[in-house]
GROMACS .gro file of C-alpha atoms in nm:
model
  192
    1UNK     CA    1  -0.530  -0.497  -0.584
    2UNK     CA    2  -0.337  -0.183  -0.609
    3UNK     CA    3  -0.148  -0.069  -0.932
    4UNK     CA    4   0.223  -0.008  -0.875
    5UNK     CA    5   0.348   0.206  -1.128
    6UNK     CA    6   0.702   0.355  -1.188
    7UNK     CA    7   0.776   0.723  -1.286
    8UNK     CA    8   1.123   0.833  -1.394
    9UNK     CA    9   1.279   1.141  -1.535
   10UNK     CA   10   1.561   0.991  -1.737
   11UNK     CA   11   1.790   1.099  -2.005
   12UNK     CA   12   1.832   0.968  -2.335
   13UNK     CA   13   2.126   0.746  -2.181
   14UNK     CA   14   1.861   0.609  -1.871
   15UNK     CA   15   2.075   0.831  -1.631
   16UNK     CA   16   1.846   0.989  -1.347
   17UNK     CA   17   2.015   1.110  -1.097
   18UNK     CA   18   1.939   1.476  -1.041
   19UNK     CA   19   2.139   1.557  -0.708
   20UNK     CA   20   2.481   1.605  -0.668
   21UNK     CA   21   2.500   1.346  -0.447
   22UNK     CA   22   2.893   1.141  -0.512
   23UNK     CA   23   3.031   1.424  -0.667
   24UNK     CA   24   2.729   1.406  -0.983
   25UNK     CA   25   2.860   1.709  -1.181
   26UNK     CA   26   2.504   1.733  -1.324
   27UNK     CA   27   2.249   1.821  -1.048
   28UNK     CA   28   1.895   1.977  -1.199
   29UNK     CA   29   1.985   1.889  -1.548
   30UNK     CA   30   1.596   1.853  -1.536
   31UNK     CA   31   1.527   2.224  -1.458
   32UNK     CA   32   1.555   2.389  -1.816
   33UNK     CA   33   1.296   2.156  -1.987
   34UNK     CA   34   1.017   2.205  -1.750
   35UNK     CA   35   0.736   2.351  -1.860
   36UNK     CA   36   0.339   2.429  -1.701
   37UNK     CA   37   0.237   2.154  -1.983
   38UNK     CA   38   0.494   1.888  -1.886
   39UNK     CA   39   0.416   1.974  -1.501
   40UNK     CA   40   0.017   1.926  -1.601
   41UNK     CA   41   0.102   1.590  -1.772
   42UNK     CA   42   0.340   1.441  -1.473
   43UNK     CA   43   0.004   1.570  -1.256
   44UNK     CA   44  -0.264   1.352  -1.409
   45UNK     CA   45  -0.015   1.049  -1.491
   46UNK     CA   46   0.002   1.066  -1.084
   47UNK     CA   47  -0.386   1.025  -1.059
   48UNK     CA   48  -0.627   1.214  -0.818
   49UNK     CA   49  -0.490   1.011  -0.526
   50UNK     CA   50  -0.236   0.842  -0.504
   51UNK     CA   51   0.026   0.630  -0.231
   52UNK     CA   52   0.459   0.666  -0.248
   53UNK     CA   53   0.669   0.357  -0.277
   54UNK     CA   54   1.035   0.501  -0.199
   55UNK     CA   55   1.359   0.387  -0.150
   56UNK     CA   56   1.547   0.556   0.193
   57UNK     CA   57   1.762   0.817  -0.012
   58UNK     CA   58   1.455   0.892  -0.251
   59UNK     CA   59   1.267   1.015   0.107
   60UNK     CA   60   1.564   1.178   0.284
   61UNK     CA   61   1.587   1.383  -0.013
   62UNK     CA   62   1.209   1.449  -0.059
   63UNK     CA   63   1.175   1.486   0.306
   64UNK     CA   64   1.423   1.783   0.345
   65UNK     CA   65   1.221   1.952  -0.001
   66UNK     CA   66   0.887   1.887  -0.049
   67UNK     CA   67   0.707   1.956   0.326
   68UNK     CA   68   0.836   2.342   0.286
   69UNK     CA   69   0.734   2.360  -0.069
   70UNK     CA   70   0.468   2.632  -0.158
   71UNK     CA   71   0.153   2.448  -0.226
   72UNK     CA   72   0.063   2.300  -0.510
   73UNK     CA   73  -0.153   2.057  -0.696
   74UNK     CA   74   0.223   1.829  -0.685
   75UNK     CA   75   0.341   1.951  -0.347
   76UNK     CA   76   0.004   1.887  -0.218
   77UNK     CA   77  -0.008   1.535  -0.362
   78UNK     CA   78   0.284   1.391  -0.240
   79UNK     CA   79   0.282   1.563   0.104
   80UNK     CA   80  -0.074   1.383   0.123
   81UNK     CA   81   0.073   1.048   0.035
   82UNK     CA   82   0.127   0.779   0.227
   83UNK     CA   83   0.533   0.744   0.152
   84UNK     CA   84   0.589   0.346   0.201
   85UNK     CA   85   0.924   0.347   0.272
   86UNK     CA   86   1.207   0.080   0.188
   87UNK     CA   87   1.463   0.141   0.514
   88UNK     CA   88   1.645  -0.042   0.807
   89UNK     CA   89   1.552   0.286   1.005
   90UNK     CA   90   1.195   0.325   1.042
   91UNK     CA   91   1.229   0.517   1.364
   92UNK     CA   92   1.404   0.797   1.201
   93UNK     CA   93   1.123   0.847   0.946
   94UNK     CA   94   0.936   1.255   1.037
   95UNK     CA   95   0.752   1.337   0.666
   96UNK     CA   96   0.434   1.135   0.717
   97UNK     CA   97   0.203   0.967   0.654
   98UNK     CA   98   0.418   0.683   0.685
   99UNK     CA   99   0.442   0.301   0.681
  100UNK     CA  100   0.800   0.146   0.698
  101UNK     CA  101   0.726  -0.141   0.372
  102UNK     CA  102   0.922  -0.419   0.673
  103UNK     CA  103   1.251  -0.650   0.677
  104UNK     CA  104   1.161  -0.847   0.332
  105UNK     CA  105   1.090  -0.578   0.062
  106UNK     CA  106   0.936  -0.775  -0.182
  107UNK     CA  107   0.681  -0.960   0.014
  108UNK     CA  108   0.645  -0.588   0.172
  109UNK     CA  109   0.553  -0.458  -0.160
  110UNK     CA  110   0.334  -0.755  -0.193
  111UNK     CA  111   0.116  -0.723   0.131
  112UNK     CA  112   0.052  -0.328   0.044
  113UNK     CA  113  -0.021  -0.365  -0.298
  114UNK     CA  114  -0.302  -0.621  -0.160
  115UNK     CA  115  -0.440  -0.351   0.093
  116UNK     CA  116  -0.705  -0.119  -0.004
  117UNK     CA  117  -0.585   0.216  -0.112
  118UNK     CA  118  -0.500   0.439  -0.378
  119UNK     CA  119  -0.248   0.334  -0.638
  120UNK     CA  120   0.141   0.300  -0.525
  121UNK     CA  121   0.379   0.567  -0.755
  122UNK     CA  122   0.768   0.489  -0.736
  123UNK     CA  123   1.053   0.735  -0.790
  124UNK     CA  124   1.409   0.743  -0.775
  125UNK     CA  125   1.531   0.418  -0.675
  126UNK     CA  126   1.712   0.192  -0.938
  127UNK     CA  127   1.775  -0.107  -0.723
  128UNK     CA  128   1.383  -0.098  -0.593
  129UNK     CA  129   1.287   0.008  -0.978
  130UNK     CA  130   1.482  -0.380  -1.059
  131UNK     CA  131   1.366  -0.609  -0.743
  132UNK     CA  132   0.978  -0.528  -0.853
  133UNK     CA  133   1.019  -0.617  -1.204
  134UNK     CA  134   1.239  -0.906  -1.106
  135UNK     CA  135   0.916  -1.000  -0.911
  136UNK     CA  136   0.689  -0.925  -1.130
  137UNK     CA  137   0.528  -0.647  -0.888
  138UNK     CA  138   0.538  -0.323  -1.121
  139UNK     CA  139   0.235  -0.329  -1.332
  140UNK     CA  140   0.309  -0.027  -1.529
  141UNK     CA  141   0.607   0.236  -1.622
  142UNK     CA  142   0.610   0.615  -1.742
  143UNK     CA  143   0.931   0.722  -1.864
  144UNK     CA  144   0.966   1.107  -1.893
  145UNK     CA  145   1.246   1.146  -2.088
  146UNK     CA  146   1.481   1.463  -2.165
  147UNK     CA  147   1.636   1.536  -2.468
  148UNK     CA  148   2.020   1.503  -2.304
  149UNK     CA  149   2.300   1.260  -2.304
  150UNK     CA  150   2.482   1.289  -1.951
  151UNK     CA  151   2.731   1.022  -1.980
  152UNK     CA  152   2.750   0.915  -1.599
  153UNK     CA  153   2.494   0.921  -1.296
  154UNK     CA  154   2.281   0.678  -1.147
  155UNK     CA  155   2.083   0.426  -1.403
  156UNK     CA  156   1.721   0.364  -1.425
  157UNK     CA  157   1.788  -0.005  -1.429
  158UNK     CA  158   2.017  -0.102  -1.186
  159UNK     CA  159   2.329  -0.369  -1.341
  160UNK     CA  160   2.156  -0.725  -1.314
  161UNK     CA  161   1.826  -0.594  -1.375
  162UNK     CA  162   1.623  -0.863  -1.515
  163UNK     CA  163   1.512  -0.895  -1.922
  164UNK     CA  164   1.163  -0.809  -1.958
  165UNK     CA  165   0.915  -0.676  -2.231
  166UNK     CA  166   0.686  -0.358  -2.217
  167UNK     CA  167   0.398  -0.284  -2.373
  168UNK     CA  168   0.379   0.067  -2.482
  169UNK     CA  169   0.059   0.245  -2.378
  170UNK     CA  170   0.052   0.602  -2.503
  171UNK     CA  171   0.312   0.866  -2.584
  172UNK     CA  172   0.338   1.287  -2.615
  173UNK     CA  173   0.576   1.509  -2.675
  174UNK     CA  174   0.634   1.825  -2.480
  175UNK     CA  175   0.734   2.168  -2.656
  176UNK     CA  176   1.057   2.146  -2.446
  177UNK     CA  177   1.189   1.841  -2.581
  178UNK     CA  178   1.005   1.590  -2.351
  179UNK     CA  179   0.862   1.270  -2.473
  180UNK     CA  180   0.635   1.109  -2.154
  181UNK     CA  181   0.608   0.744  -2.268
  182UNK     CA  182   0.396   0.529  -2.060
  183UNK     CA  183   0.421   0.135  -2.089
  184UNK     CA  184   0.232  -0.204  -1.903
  185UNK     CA  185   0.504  -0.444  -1.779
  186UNK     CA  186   0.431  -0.757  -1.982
  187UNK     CA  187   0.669  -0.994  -1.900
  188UNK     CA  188   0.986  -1.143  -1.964
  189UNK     CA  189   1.176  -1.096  -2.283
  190UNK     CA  190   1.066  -1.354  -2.559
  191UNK     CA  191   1.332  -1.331  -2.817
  192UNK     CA  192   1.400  -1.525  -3.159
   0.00000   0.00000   0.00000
């Protein structure tokens, strides 16, 4: 079985929206922490090969950037991926390789992660980031997290995202600021 694991730039408030998309007065607040090292870690968290699970904005977005990017060990990477893509519009899809993930996301999500392949990354998608840990279908979680309070913007965890407990795994700071903190899902939230 494939390992689904979530990736996230977020701020110290869980804000990670980077476009300017709905009038976001903040887009690229990213940009003046980035660094060769923090690229270099973000590279081998990805894996040597790797599949995309993405939400339909997450690829329109990509789709428009990352097939005219100058090459690259990242460019490269994700250009190579298969992009498994959450949409009602599968026709419309252009930046391959491509498999629409079907009509019932979760048991979509399911059926690839049961395939053979390469290990399934996520980005960008709050409300795709809380249906897989509300079904228990994200095995692990690397936050990369910016030393910046933005106050509004898109959440990591969508509102009604489920209570659950992480495990944390390993964490390094970046000259710039950066803490990458990677974490295995493990579960609902016991508390008391």
């Amino acid at each position: 079985m494939r390992t689904l694991k979530i990736m996230e730039h977020i701020s110290l408030d869980g804000v990670i929206q980077t476009s300017g998309e709905d009038g976001f007065p903040y887009a690229d607040w990213t940009t003046p922490y980035r660094s060769p090292a923090g690229r270099d870690e973000v590279l081998a968290a990805h894996g040597g090969r790797f599949d995309l699970l993405l939400g339909r904005r997450t690829y329109d977005m990509w789709s428009d950037y990352w097939p005219k990017a100058p090459g690259g060990a990242m460019a490269d990477g994700l250009n190579a991926a298969t992009k498994h893509v959450v949409t009602h519009r599968p026709e419309s899809l252009s930046w391959g390789p491509f498999e629409s993930v079907g009509p019932d996301v979760v048991e979509g999500v399911r059926r690839i992660k049961s395939q053979a392949g390469p290990n399934l990354i996520l980005w960008g998608s709050s409300s795709l980031t809380s249906t897989l840990l509300e079904h228990g279908l994200a095995d692990e979680v690397l936050l990369v997290v910016y030393p910046v309070l933005l106050g509004a913007g898109k959440r990591f965890f969508a509102q009604g995202t489920p209570p659950r407990a992480f495990e944390l795994v390993t964490t390094k700071a970046m000259p710039s600021g950066i803490l990458l903190s990677a974490y295995k899902v493990a579960g609902p939230l016991k508390a008391g």
